Structure formats: C-alpha cells, structure tokens
Amino acid sequence: MTREETPGVRDIAVVAFAQTDVLRTTDELSEVEMLMPVLHSVLDRTGLKTADIGFTCSGSCDYLAGRAFSFTLALDGVGAWPPISESHVETDGAWALYEAWTKLLTGDADTALVYSYGKSSPGSLRDVLTRQLDPYYVAPLWPDSVALAALQAQALIDAGEADESALASIGTRSRRVATLNSHAQLRGTVAQGDYAVRPLRTGDCPPVGDGAAAVILAAGERARELCSRPAWIRGIDHRVEAHSLGVRDLTDSPSTRLAAERAGAFERPVDTAELHAPFSAQEIVLRKALRLDDSVRVNLSGGALAANPMMAAGLIRIGEAAARIHRGESDRALAHATSGPCLQQNLVAVLEGDAR
Amino acid sequence: MPEVLKAPLVIEFPFTRSLGPVQSAFLTGLRERVVLGVKTTDDRTLVPPVEYDPVTAEELHDLVEVAATGTVTTWAWNHAPRRGQPLATPFAWVLVRLDGADTALLHALDAPGPGAVHTGMRVRIRWAEERTGAITDIACFEPHDGGPAELTGTTGEFTDPVTGIVAPARLDYTYSPGRAQSAYIEALATRRTVGERCPSCRKVYVPPRGACPTCGVPTAEQVEVGPRGTVTTFCIVNIKAKNLDIEVPYVYAHIALDGAGLALHGRISGIPYDQVRMGLRVEPVWTDDARYPDHYRPTGEPDADYDAYKELL
C-alpha cells in the first residue's frame, strides 16, 4: 500500500544499509559469525546501539542450514538481552522489512533493525529448493530451481520475447556493472558456459553464495536525525501467484505488476530500479510487468546474476536502491524482491529522497 | 586459524501427508490409470486438480476425467538428471496440458534428445508398472503421434481410495560449525573444555558461539574451564528413549563448569539417582574413544554454596 491511501500515517525511511561480500563458501564462519560484522556496520552508520532499536526482524531459512530454528542462534549477534521486540520470517529479508515497516506504521516503534542471511554452501541449493514446492504433485518429482526457471525461459522464447543471445546479454551486462560492486560474487567477464538446463546456460543462472545484509528503518524526524538523505518508503506491497506452475502464464508476472501498482510505482517515473531476477529471463518478465523502459537504470549493482545470497538478495535490492538515494544518485527508486520458483512471490517498494 | 571442521550431515524424513477429497480422487485415479481434473464455476478444468479455485478461492469438488494424452506447453532439457527425478537418463521437463484440461501438469518427458522436443508436441502418459496413488504413478510422458486418447468413463469414485501419501525427503549437507565451535570441538579431542569470554560483560560462554548474546559483540578470547563443575539443576528421566542403552531412571543435569559463565548439560552417574542434588560437585568421565564426556560423577567434595551458582541457574 502507499502512504497516500492512509492519510496521517508516519513517514518511514531506510536510513542505513550494510552487506557482506558474497562468497561461494564461508566454512570458517557460523551464521552468526558471518552476520555480526554487518549488524555492527549498519548500527555504526547511524550511531545507534542495539538497545536503541525499537523492533528487530530477520529473514532466513532453516532448509539452507539443515537445522531447525537456526535463526535463534543468529539472534546472538543482535544482543537479545535484556529482552527485545523481535520477529522472524522464513523467507527473504525483504519480507522482514515489510513486517518492520508495518510495525513502525503502528507507532509502536520509531526504529527497526532488519537483517537477513543465507549460507547456501552447506547443502546442494538446487535440491534444497525443491522442498519449497507443492508437496503432493511437484516436490516428489524433485524439479530443481534451475529446471523450473528454464521452463519459464523457454516459454518466453516460444512467445518471441527473447532468444538465447538476448538472455546472455542480460547476464553479461549484470556482471560487467558488478565490477563496481565490491560485494558481488561474480564480476567482470564471465563465460556464458554450457547449458545448465536448456535453454539456460550457467551464465543465465545466479551464482550460489553465502551472504548477509542489514538495514535500519526509522520514522519521521528520527530518520532525519540518523541520515542526511533518508530513502523514504513511499509504498510497499507484496503479492503471490497461484502455486501451481501450470495455472500461470510464465511469461508474465501479474503479481509484480499488482504489487507495483499498490506500492504507487506507476504514479511517477522512477529513475532507478533494483530487480531481484535470479535468472536472466526473469529480468525480461519483470521489466515488462513493471513497465521499465531504457530511461530507467536497472540493477547498477549487478543484481542477482552477480550475487544471489539466498534470503538476503531481496533485502539487498531494497538496500542498494536506498543507498543510491542516500548518496544522491537517485531521487525515486523501485526495489523488487522475489521468492519461490518462477517469480512466485513478489514484493515491490518505492523509495524517494527529499527534493533537491 | 585451525583447520575448518567439516562433516557430512544427512537430513532424511518420510513426510506423511493426508489428502483432501480432490487430491485423494486424483491420486487414486492415477493408481487406476485415470486422470481426473476439477471443474471451476467458470467451466475451466484444472489438471492437476486443486481444492480451491486459484482465482476466486471457491471450494472445488466437481471431478471430471481428462485424457492421458496432451500437448507440451513449455519444456526444458535436463541433460544431467539429479537424485529423485523421474528418469535417470537425460530427459525434458515439460508442462503438459492434457486433452480436456485448461491448465498444465509438470512432469518429465522421455525423449532421445532436445532436438526431439518442442512446444506444441503431442505426448502421452507412460504409467509406472507399480502404482501406489502418487504423482510418480506417472512414470513420465512419451511422444505420442495422434489425437486425444479415449476416456475410461470413470465416475471418479473408487473403492479403496488413497487417503495419504508418504513423500520421503533427503537432503545432504556438509556441516561446518564455524570458528568458535570448531575450537571447542578441537579442544574436546584433547579432553579439554574451552569457552570464549565476552570482552564487554566478561561472561564465559561454553560452548562458545562466537558472539555474546547479551552484548551482541563477537567473542574471541579463549578460556579453559572445568574440568570440575557444579550441578545447578537436574531432572530424573524415567522413560527410556528409543535406541538408547542407558537404563532408566537416570539423571540429566545442568552443570556449571568451574570458570564458565553458563551451564551446559550432561548425565550424572556414579551416584543413586535420588541422591543427586543442586550444588553437587561433579567431574567428567571419558570413555576410551569418546569425543565428549560420557557422563559426570561426584568428586566427593563438599557441595557448593547456593550463592556460588545461583546466577547460573
């Protein structure tokens, strides 16, 4: 929903963002050891201490670690004593941010710490992700994440909206611009590679990596105290498709379009977009759903094709978009996060800096 | 930095799931070589069928038979099948709209190569020889040169319907405990217990986790604790766990090792179960090839004063 629909509500902004370098393996670090530098970094940027934070919300997934309630150990990095107001979502941290935003809207808190992390390296990610599928009709067949994305890519090719070279150019561009992003996992020239699952080649697929991210939200004047140019959240919404892939038109993303509409994305043009498109073909689907033309700078961070830490990549999109506003490089930015196979769940946030 | 510890970790579980009326009919049908869809109020036929309309959320229950033949709506060539997938040889993943259906079903297509597959191609179900009432009763699809297969004329009602499925899941991990816990495990190999002291509140965490949960700061200073300790609290276990060769009743206790800032847990033995008490002084007992103490036994020292461990309860 947008602020305009609910008059009288408070302005809430992203005031700080931090992320780890995304790495193929981080064996020497436990999850909390990986996460803690990011938490300290994002707090340092605002001068806040853990005790100053009104609400804390995290995103992660037990299936990545192969361990139940793994997020409770990560809480050690937050300093949860004396007791804090805390919550967790078992998905990407972008949804944790949504929960934190609604918490701040209620007025119960003025600041929120949102973090998320994923270590994909302990398991085989393609197999792990099959466990999020419909357990009756789909999961028993073990269709992996790359296979499902490949079905979507072929549907796009059949519809005449892409070909293999168009897909390749998306990965190439993403990794080229990622040379400016020191946190990205794949940067510069990367071979398009062999077919992973045809028509997708390895260059059309995201790298598998470990990483973490954190943002701080603040309401009203508190945001101005903590950040010289807050990234105001003008609207945020998330929508889901039917879970059965065979019901959906895989060449389109009506849930993204609806979320964007409800977040106010189409009211005025954006100058920047950070899209969470783990597979090259998905960027084409998202650009269409979000009506982004060439005037919009898309994924200057390199996006998910350069670094896709599970559970953090969506939150990083919001963080990257906000950071551009903080630095004065954007005035109105769109951030998108996805979760599930073939863009099943989609979240869109619209961020703005104060007029200059 | 010491060598990073790693070990295989296998998570295996048979997920037992019950079926609603629509799923039960569909999966029972597969067992009987019949494919059922469900009708929506706007007269679409959903295959595989669902219990609620994905558009209107209305409850659905009108089952209708569709053909075991259909058309590929999209596909992807899988040259390297993974464990658990329908075929062990290279195959195509396909979404198939069965004749009579308005939506598509995900499955595998057995074909000689990607050149033999295209969107719009005609396919038919290859049934598994042994069928139990599961999506894997469809072994895969195979190319089909022709029109819709004849329907069986089933009513959708079966004797002995399938009411549940068991879906075995297995995921393989390589577990690595991280820096702090690796140091703890390596010290245990030499029968020492090592914790980490918080630089801020000075508490010693055993086992160490690399962070002080109170202060939210990294811990790094290693501190050896124990080997002796004090029972802070305990319980008497009267129910024998499966595959456990410890006789009941036995005592399970929280033990604050000397120098530790919080208690860990262990079994108490070498004393009748009904004589274990708070404050009892204990020491670890190691068996020959163990990687951690088998249990703790009384040291014979006088009991610790309550004030000495009351903060560690």
GROMACS .gro file of C-alpha atoms in nm, chain A:
model
  356
    1MET     CA    1   0.000   0.000   0.000
    2THR     CA    2   0.103   0.361  -0.035
    3ARG     CA    3   0.119   0.638   0.220
    4GLU     CA    4  -0.132   0.843   0.022
    5GLU     CA    5  -0.403   0.583   0.079
    6THR     CA    6  -0.369   0.608   0.454
    7PRO     CA    7  -0.353   0.976   0.549
    8GLY     CA    8  -0.198   1.064   0.876
    9VAL     CA    9   0.044   0.774   0.882
   10ARG     CA   10   0.407   0.838   0.957
   11ASP     CA   11   0.686   0.869   0.704
   12ILE     CA   12   0.926   0.579   0.728
   13ALA     CA   13   1.266   0.559   0.564
   14VAL     CA   14   1.558   0.330   0.508
   15VAL     CA   15   1.837   0.517   0.686
   16ALA     CA   16   2.127   0.271   0.665
   17PHE     CA   17   2.233  -0.036   0.471
   18ALA     CA   18   2.519  -0.282   0.501
   19GLN     CA   19   2.605  -0.611   0.335
   20THR     CA   20   2.877  -0.872   0.338
   21ASP     CA   21   3.085  -0.976   0.044
   22VAL     CA   22   2.901  -1.270  -0.110
   23LEU     CA   23   3.123  -1.577  -0.126
   24ARG     CA   24   3.084  -1.929  -0.261
   25THR     CA   25   3.178  -2.074   0.076
   26THR     CA   26   3.221  -1.940   0.426
   27ASP     CA   27   3.310  -2.262   0.603
   28GLU     CA   28   3.516  -2.088   0.867
   29LEU     CA   29   3.218  -1.881   0.984
   30SER     CA   30   2.899  -1.985   1.158
   31GLU     CA   31   2.590  -1.791   1.055
   32VAL     CA   32   2.617  -1.554   1.349
   33GLU     CA   33   2.987  -1.503   1.283
   34MET     CA   34   2.905  -1.412   0.923
   35LEU     CA   35   2.622  -1.184   1.025
   36MET     CA   36   2.772  -0.989   1.313
   37PRO     CA   37   3.005  -0.758   1.116
   38VAL     CA   38   2.706  -0.650   0.907
   39LEU     CA   39   2.496  -0.577   1.213
   40HIS     CA   40   2.775  -0.369   1.364
   41SER     CA   41   2.835  -0.192   1.037
   42VAL     CA   42   2.472  -0.087   0.991
   43LEU     CA   43   2.443   0.026   1.352
   44ASP     CA   44   2.768   0.223   1.324
   45ARG     CA   45   2.632   0.413   1.027
   46THR     CA   46   2.356   0.558   1.242
   47GLY     CA   47   2.534   0.569   1.578
   48LEU     CA   48   2.256   0.352   1.721
   49LYS     CA   49   2.318   0.073   1.967
   50THR     CA   50   2.116  -0.247   1.990
   51ALA     CA   51   1.938  -0.115   2.295
   52ASP     CA   52   1.818   0.189   2.095
   53ILE     CA   53   1.638  -0.025   1.833
   54GLY     CA   54   1.262  -0.043   1.875
   55PHE     CA   55   1.195  -0.354   1.668
   56THR     CA   56   1.411  -0.624   1.514
   57CYS     CA   57   1.306  -0.853   1.231
   58SER     CA   58   1.506  -1.110   1.038
   59GLY     CA   59   1.470  -1.335   0.737
   60SER     CA   60   1.637  -1.671   0.683
   61CYS     CA   61   1.555  -2.033   0.601
   62ASP     CA   62   1.625  -2.343   0.807
   63TYR     CA   63   1.648  -2.562   0.498
   64LEU     CA   64   1.969  -2.386   0.395
   65ALA     CA   65   2.146  -2.477   0.717
   66GLY     CA   66   1.970  -2.812   0.755
   67ARG     CA   67   1.890  -2.722   1.113
   68ALA     CA   68   1.568  -2.630   1.285
   69PHE     CA   69   1.529  -2.283   1.439
   70SER     CA   70   1.868  -2.178   1.308
   71PHE     CA   71   1.763  -1.813   1.328
   72THR     CA   72   1.762  -1.826   1.707
   73LEU     CA   73   2.140  -1.873   1.709
   74ALA     CA   74   2.182  -1.578   1.477
   75LEU     CA   75   1.997  -1.370   1.735
   76ASP     CA   76   2.309  -1.395   1.950
   77GLY     CA   77   2.460  -1.137   1.718
   78VAL     CA   78   2.187  -0.886   1.796
   79GLY     CA   79   2.225  -0.881   2.173
   80ALA     CA   80   1.882  -1.006   2.277
   81TRP     CA   81   1.922  -0.946   2.647
   82PRO     CA   82   1.758  -0.761   2.810
   83PRO     CA   83   1.463  -0.882   2.603
   84ILE     CA   84   1.397  -0.712   2.271
   85SER     CA   85   1.094  -0.685   2.047
   86GLU     CA   86   1.179  -0.931   1.774
   87SER     CA   87   1.028  -1.129   1.489
   88HIS     CA   88   1.138  -1.354   1.205
   89VAL     CA   89   1.017  -1.451   0.859
   90GLU     CA   90   1.114  -1.779   0.696
   91THR     CA   91   1.191  -1.612   0.364
   92ASP     CA   92   1.389  -1.329   0.214
   93GLY     CA   93   1.464  -1.034   0.440
   94ALA     CA   94   1.264  -0.806   0.210
   95TRP     CA   95   0.956  -0.954   0.375
   96ALA     CA   96   1.113  -0.894   0.717
   97LEU     CA   97   1.146  -0.533   0.611
   98TYR     CA   98   0.778  -0.528   0.518
   99GLU     CA   99   0.690  -0.654   0.865
  100ALA     CA  100   0.918  -0.396   1.027
  101TRP     CA  101   0.760  -0.121   0.815
  102THR     CA  102   0.410  -0.215   0.932
  103LYS     CA  103   0.537  -0.226   1.290
  104LEU     CA  104   0.669   0.127   1.256
  105LEU     CA  105   0.341   0.235   1.095
  106THR     CA  106   0.157   0.133   1.410
  107GLY     CA  107   0.367   0.376   1.611
  108ASP     CA  108   0.488   0.104   1.846
  109ALA     CA  109   0.847   0.170   1.744
  110ASP     CA  110   1.047   0.453   1.586
  111THR     CA  111   1.340   0.246   1.463
  112ALA     CA  112   1.379  -0.105   1.331
  113LEU     CA  113   1.673  -0.329   1.252
  114VAL     CA  114   1.611  -0.569   0.963
  115TYR     CA  115   1.863  -0.832   0.870
  116SER     CA  116   1.877  -1.149   0.670
  117TYR     CA  117   2.133  -1.406   0.575
  118GLY     CA  118   2.178  -1.731   0.395
  119LYS     CA  119   2.453  -1.984   0.376
  120SER     CA  120   2.387  -2.194   0.068
  121SER     CA  121   2.727  -2.365   0.083
  122PRO     CA  122   2.642  -2.644   0.331
  123GLY     CA  123   2.387  -2.806   0.102
  124SER     CA  124   2.309  -2.854  -0.264
  125LEU     CA  125   2.093  -2.548  -0.326
  126ARG     CA  126   1.914  -2.684  -0.632
  127ASP     CA  127   1.798  -2.985  -0.432
  128VAL     CA  128   1.725  -2.787  -0.115
  129LEU     CA  129   1.492  -2.550  -0.301
  130THR     CA  130   1.278  -2.839  -0.430
  131ARG     CA  131   1.146  -2.871  -0.077
  132GLN     CA  132   0.956  -2.543  -0.107
  133LEU     CA  133   0.737  -2.684  -0.385
  134ASP     CA  134   0.386  -2.828  -0.365
  135PRO     CA  135   0.445  -3.147  -0.166
  136TYR     CA  136   0.170  -3.351  -0.334
  137TYR     CA  137   0.212  -3.304  -0.706
  138VAL     CA  138   0.552  -3.143  -0.761
  139ALA     CA  139   0.809  -3.197  -0.486
  140PRO     CA  140   0.808  -3.580  -0.530
  141LEU     CA  141   0.950  -3.521  -0.879
  142TRP     CA  142   1.243  -3.313  -0.741
  143PRO     CA  143   1.235  -3.046  -1.014
  144ASP     CA  144   1.520  -2.816  -0.919
  145SER     CA  145   1.524  -2.437  -0.924
  146VAL     CA  146   1.724  -2.416  -1.247
  147ALA     CA  147   1.489  -2.657  -1.425
  148LEU     CA  148   1.183  -2.452  -1.331
  149ALA     CA  149   1.350  -2.129  -1.437
  150ALA     CA  150   1.441  -2.299  -1.766
  151LEU     CA  151   1.073  -2.379  -1.830
  152GLN     CA  152   0.999  -2.010  -1.782
  153ALA     CA  153   1.283  -1.911  -2.016
  154GLN     CA  154   1.158  -2.148  -2.287
  155ALA     CA  155   0.807  -2.008  -2.253
  156LEU     CA  156   0.950  -1.662  -2.309
  157ILE     CA  157   1.146  -1.781  -2.613
  158ASP     CA  158   0.836  -1.953  -2.755
  159ALA     CA  159   0.643  -1.630  -2.708
  160GLY     CA  160   0.903  -1.448  -2.915
  161GLU     CA  161   1.002  -1.221  -2.629
  162ALA     CA  162   1.360  -1.344  -2.600
  163ASP     CA  163   1.620  -1.563  -2.758
  164GLU     CA  164   1.930  -1.719  -2.613
  165SER     CA  165   2.155  -1.427  -2.711
  166ALA     CA  166   1.917  -1.178  -2.552
  167LEU     CA  167   1.930  -1.383  -2.234
  168ALA     CA  168   2.308  -1.399  -2.247
  169SER     CA  169   2.335  -1.022  -2.280
  170ILE     CA  170   2.149  -0.977  -1.950
  171GLY     CA  171   2.399  -1.188  -1.758
  172THR     CA  172   2.691  -1.020  -1.935
  173ARG     CA  173   2.564  -0.671  -1.855
  174SER     CA  174   2.490  -0.763  -1.493
  175ARG     CA  175   2.839  -0.896  -1.430
  176ARG     CA  176   3.003  -0.608  -1.612
  177VAL     CA  177   2.835  -0.340  -1.400
  178ALA     CA  178   2.905  -0.554  -1.092
  179THR     CA  179   3.273  -0.467  -1.132
  180LEU     CA  180   3.175  -0.152  -0.943
  181ASN     CA  181   3.020  -0.357  -0.662
  182SER     CA  182   3.291  -0.494  -0.435
  183HIS     CA  183   3.039  -0.721  -0.258
  184ALA     CA  184   2.933  -0.908  -0.573
  185GLN     CA  185   3.038  -1.267  -0.620
  186LEU     CA  186   3.075  -1.276  -1.000
  187ARG     CA  187   3.222  -0.964  -1.159
  188GLY     CA  188   3.360  -0.874  -1.498
  189THR     CA  189   3.377  -1.113  -1.788
  190VAL     CA  190   3.223  -1.448  -1.713
  191ALA     CA  191   3.181  -1.711  -1.980
  192GLN     CA  192   2.821  -1.785  -2.075
  193GLY     CA  193   2.908  -2.151  -2.020
  194ASP     CA  194   2.735  -2.474  -2.106
  195TYR     CA  195   2.368  -2.550  -2.068
  196ALA     CA  196   2.267  -2.595  -1.707
  197VAL     CA  197   1.914  -2.692  -1.804
  198ARG     CA  198   1.843  -2.595  -2.165
  199PRO     CA  199   1.771  -2.318  -2.267
  200LEU     CA  200   1.950  -2.173  -1.965
  201ARG     CA  201   2.327  -2.171  -1.959
  202THR     CA  202   2.533  -2.124  -1.645
  203GLY     CA  203   2.567  -1.756  -1.738
  204ASP     CA  204   2.187  -1.721  -1.718
  205CYS     CA  205   2.187  -1.856  -1.363
  206PRO     CA  206   2.283  -1.685  -1.039
  207PRO     CA  207   2.597  -1.783  -0.856
  208VAL     CA  208   2.538  -1.988  -0.542
  209GLY     CA  209   2.674  -1.796  -0.248
  210ASP     CA  210   2.671  -1.711   0.120
  211GLY     CA  211   2.597  -1.363   0.244
  212ALA     CA  212   2.409  -1.134   0.476
  213ALA     CA  213   2.258  -0.787   0.474
  214ALA     CA  214   2.103  -0.543   0.718
  215VAL     CA  215   1.908  -0.218   0.701
  216ILE     CA  216   1.779   0.024   0.959
  217LEU     CA  217   1.438   0.185   0.925
  218ALA     CA  218   1.334   0.496   1.110
  219ALA     CA  219   1.016   0.701   1.128
  220GLY     CA  220   0.967   1.073   1.080
  221GLU     CA  221   1.213   1.312   1.241
  222ARG     CA  222   1.411   1.022   1.379
  223ALA     CA  223   1.501   0.931   1.020
  224ARG     CA  224   1.632   1.283   0.953
  225GLU     CA  225   1.846   1.267   1.267
  226LEU     CA  226   2.002   0.939   1.159
  227CYS     CA  227   2.056   1.002   0.789
  228SER     CA  228   2.128   1.318   0.590
  229ARG     CA  229   1.911   1.200   0.300
  230PRO     CA  230   1.670   0.929   0.411
  231ALA     CA  231   1.523   0.694   0.150
  232TRP     CA  232   1.152   0.742   0.225
  233ILE     CA  233   0.937   0.436   0.161
  234ARG     CA  234   0.650   0.582  -0.044
  235GLY     CA  235   0.478   0.249  -0.085
  236ILE     CA  236   0.541  -0.120  -0.045
  237ASP     CA  237   0.330  -0.422  -0.134
  238HIS     CA  238   0.372  -0.791  -0.199
  239ARG     CA  239   0.162  -1.039  -0.395
  240VAL     CA  240   0.169  -1.408  -0.477
  241GLU     CA  241   0.083  -1.615  -0.784
  242ALA     CA  242  -0.111  -1.942  -0.785
  243HIS     CA  243   0.126  -2.207  -0.657
  244SER     CA  244   0.065  -2.443  -0.947
  245LEU     CA  245   0.305  -2.352  -1.230
  246GLY     CA  246   0.068  -2.493  -1.490
  247VAL     CA  247  -0.201  -2.241  -1.395
  248ARG     CA  248   0.026  -1.944  -1.455
  249ASP     CA  249   0.140  -1.761  -1.766
  250LEU     CA  250   0.511  -1.789  -1.704
  251THR     CA  251   0.590  -1.509  -1.948
  252ASP     CA  252   0.418  -1.254  -1.728
  253SER     CA  253   0.424  -1.154  -1.362
  254PRO     CA  254   0.082  -1.015  -1.271
  255SER     CA  255   0.171  -1.030  -0.902
  256THR     CA  256   0.467  -0.799  -0.959
  257ARG     CA  257   0.251  -0.560  -1.159
  258LEU     CA  258  -0.018  -0.556  -0.892
  259ALA     CA  259   0.233  -0.509  -0.611
  260ALA     CA  260   0.393  -0.222  -0.804
  261GLU     CA  261   0.058  -0.062  -0.866
  262ARG     CA  262  -0.038  -0.091  -0.500
  263ALA     CA  263   0.301   0.048  -0.398
  264GLY     CA  264   0.243   0.352  -0.621
  265ALA     CA  265   0.522   0.268  -0.864
  266PHE     CA  266   0.326   0.384  -1.168
  267GLU     CA  267   0.225   0.723  -1.028
  268ARG     CA  268   0.552   0.888  -1.134
  269PRO     CA  269   0.852   0.754  -1.323
  270VAL     CA  270   1.139   0.604  -1.129
  271ASP     CA  271   1.500   0.675  -1.225
  272THR     CA  272   1.647   0.358  -1.075
  273ALA     CA  273   1.531   0.000  -1.032
  274GLU     CA  274   1.686  -0.286  -0.841
  275LEU     CA  275   1.519  -0.606  -0.961
  276HIS     CA  276   1.559  -0.941  -0.795
  277ALA     CA  277   1.579  -1.156  -1.108
  278PRO     CA  278   1.788  -1.461  -1.026
  279PHE     CA  279   1.765  -1.591  -1.382
  280SER     CA  280   1.824  -1.383  -1.695
  281ALA     CA  281   1.481  -1.448  -1.846
  282GLN     CA  282   1.316  -1.322  -1.528
  283GLU     CA  283   1.457  -0.973  -1.582
  284ILE     CA  284   1.266  -0.956  -1.911
  285VAL     CA  285   0.945  -1.065  -1.736
  286LEU     CA  286   0.994  -0.811  -1.459
  287ARG     CA  287   1.081  -0.519  -1.688
  288LYS     CA  288   0.758  -0.584  -1.875
  289ALA     CA  289   0.547  -0.617  -1.561
  290LEU     CA  290   0.699  -0.301  -1.413
  291ARG     CA  291   0.686  -0.106  -1.743
  292LEU     CA  292   1.053  -0.013  -1.717
  293ASP     CA  293   1.196   0.141  -2.032
  294ASP     CA  294   1.555   0.223  -2.119
  295SER     CA  295   1.537   0.553  -1.931
  296VAL     CA  296   1.549   0.360  -1.602
  297ARG     CA  297   1.884   0.246  -1.466
  298VAL     CA  298   1.828  -0.120  -1.384
  299ASN     CA  299   2.047  -0.323  -1.148
  300LEU     CA  300   2.353  -0.098  -1.137
  301SER     CA  301   2.462  -0.324  -0.851
  302GLY     CA  302   2.484  -0.620  -1.088
  303GLY     CA  303   2.170  -0.773  -0.942
  304ALA     CA  304   2.115  -1.136  -0.857
  305LEU     CA  305   2.310  -1.263  -1.159
  306ALA     CA  306   2.622  -1.124  -0.992
  307ALA     CA  307   2.535  -1.220  -0.633
  308ASN     CA  308   2.228  -1.403  -0.508
  309PRO     CA  309   2.272  -1.487  -0.139
  310MET     CA  310   1.954  -1.676  -0.052
  311MET     CA  311   1.721  -1.486   0.184
  312ALA     CA  312   1.933  -1.170   0.158
  313ALA     CA  313   1.929  -1.091  -0.216
  314GLY     CA  314   1.583  -0.930  -0.200
  315LEU     CA  315   1.669  -0.719   0.102
  316ILE     CA  316   1.990  -0.618  -0.076
  317ARG     CA  317   1.780  -0.484  -0.366
  318ILE     CA  318   1.600  -0.251  -0.125
  319GLY     CA  319   1.929  -0.163   0.042
  320GLU     CA  320   2.103  -0.088  -0.287
  321ALA     CA  321   1.814   0.129  -0.405
  322ALA     CA  322   1.810   0.315  -0.072
  323ALA     CA  323   2.186   0.362  -0.073
  324ARG     CA  324   2.165   0.534  -0.411
  325ILE     CA  325   1.914   0.777  -0.267
  326HIS     CA  326   2.136   0.830   0.040
  327ARG     CA  327   2.427   0.916  -0.189
  328GLY     CA  328   2.216   1.148  -0.405
  329GLU     CA  329   2.243   0.924  -0.712
  330SER     CA  330   1.870   0.862  -0.730
  331ASP     CA  331   1.558   1.058  -0.640
  332ARG     CA  332   1.296   0.790  -0.690
  333ALA     CA  333   1.386   0.423  -0.700
  334LEU     CA  334   1.198   0.097  -0.728
  335ALA     CA  335   1.315  -0.213  -0.545
  336HIS     CA  336   1.181  -0.560  -0.613
  337ALA     CA  337   1.229  -0.888  -0.428
  338THR     CA  338   1.115  -1.234  -0.524
  339SER     CA  339   1.084  -1.571  -0.360
  340GLY     CA  340   0.984  -1.915  -0.480
  341PRO     CA  341   1.001  -2.075  -0.825
  342CYS     CA  342   0.950  -1.872  -1.144
  343LEU     CA  343   0.883  -1.541  -0.963
  344GLN     CA  344   0.611  -1.688  -0.745
  345GLN     CA  345   0.611  -1.421  -0.475
  346ASN     CA  346   0.694  -1.061  -0.548
  347LEU     CA  347   0.746  -0.753  -0.334
  348VAL     CA  348   0.782  -0.401  -0.467
  349ALA     CA  349   0.895  -0.097  -0.271
  350VAL     CA  350   0.909   0.262  -0.395
  351LEU     CA  351   1.173   0.482  -0.231
  352GLU     CA  352   1.223   0.857  -0.262
  353GLY     CA  353   1.473   1.111  -0.142
  354ASP     CA  354   1.377   1.463  -0.035
  355ALA     CA  355   1.354   1.708  -0.323
  356ARG     CA  356   1.676   1.888  -0.401
   0.00000   0.00000   0.00000
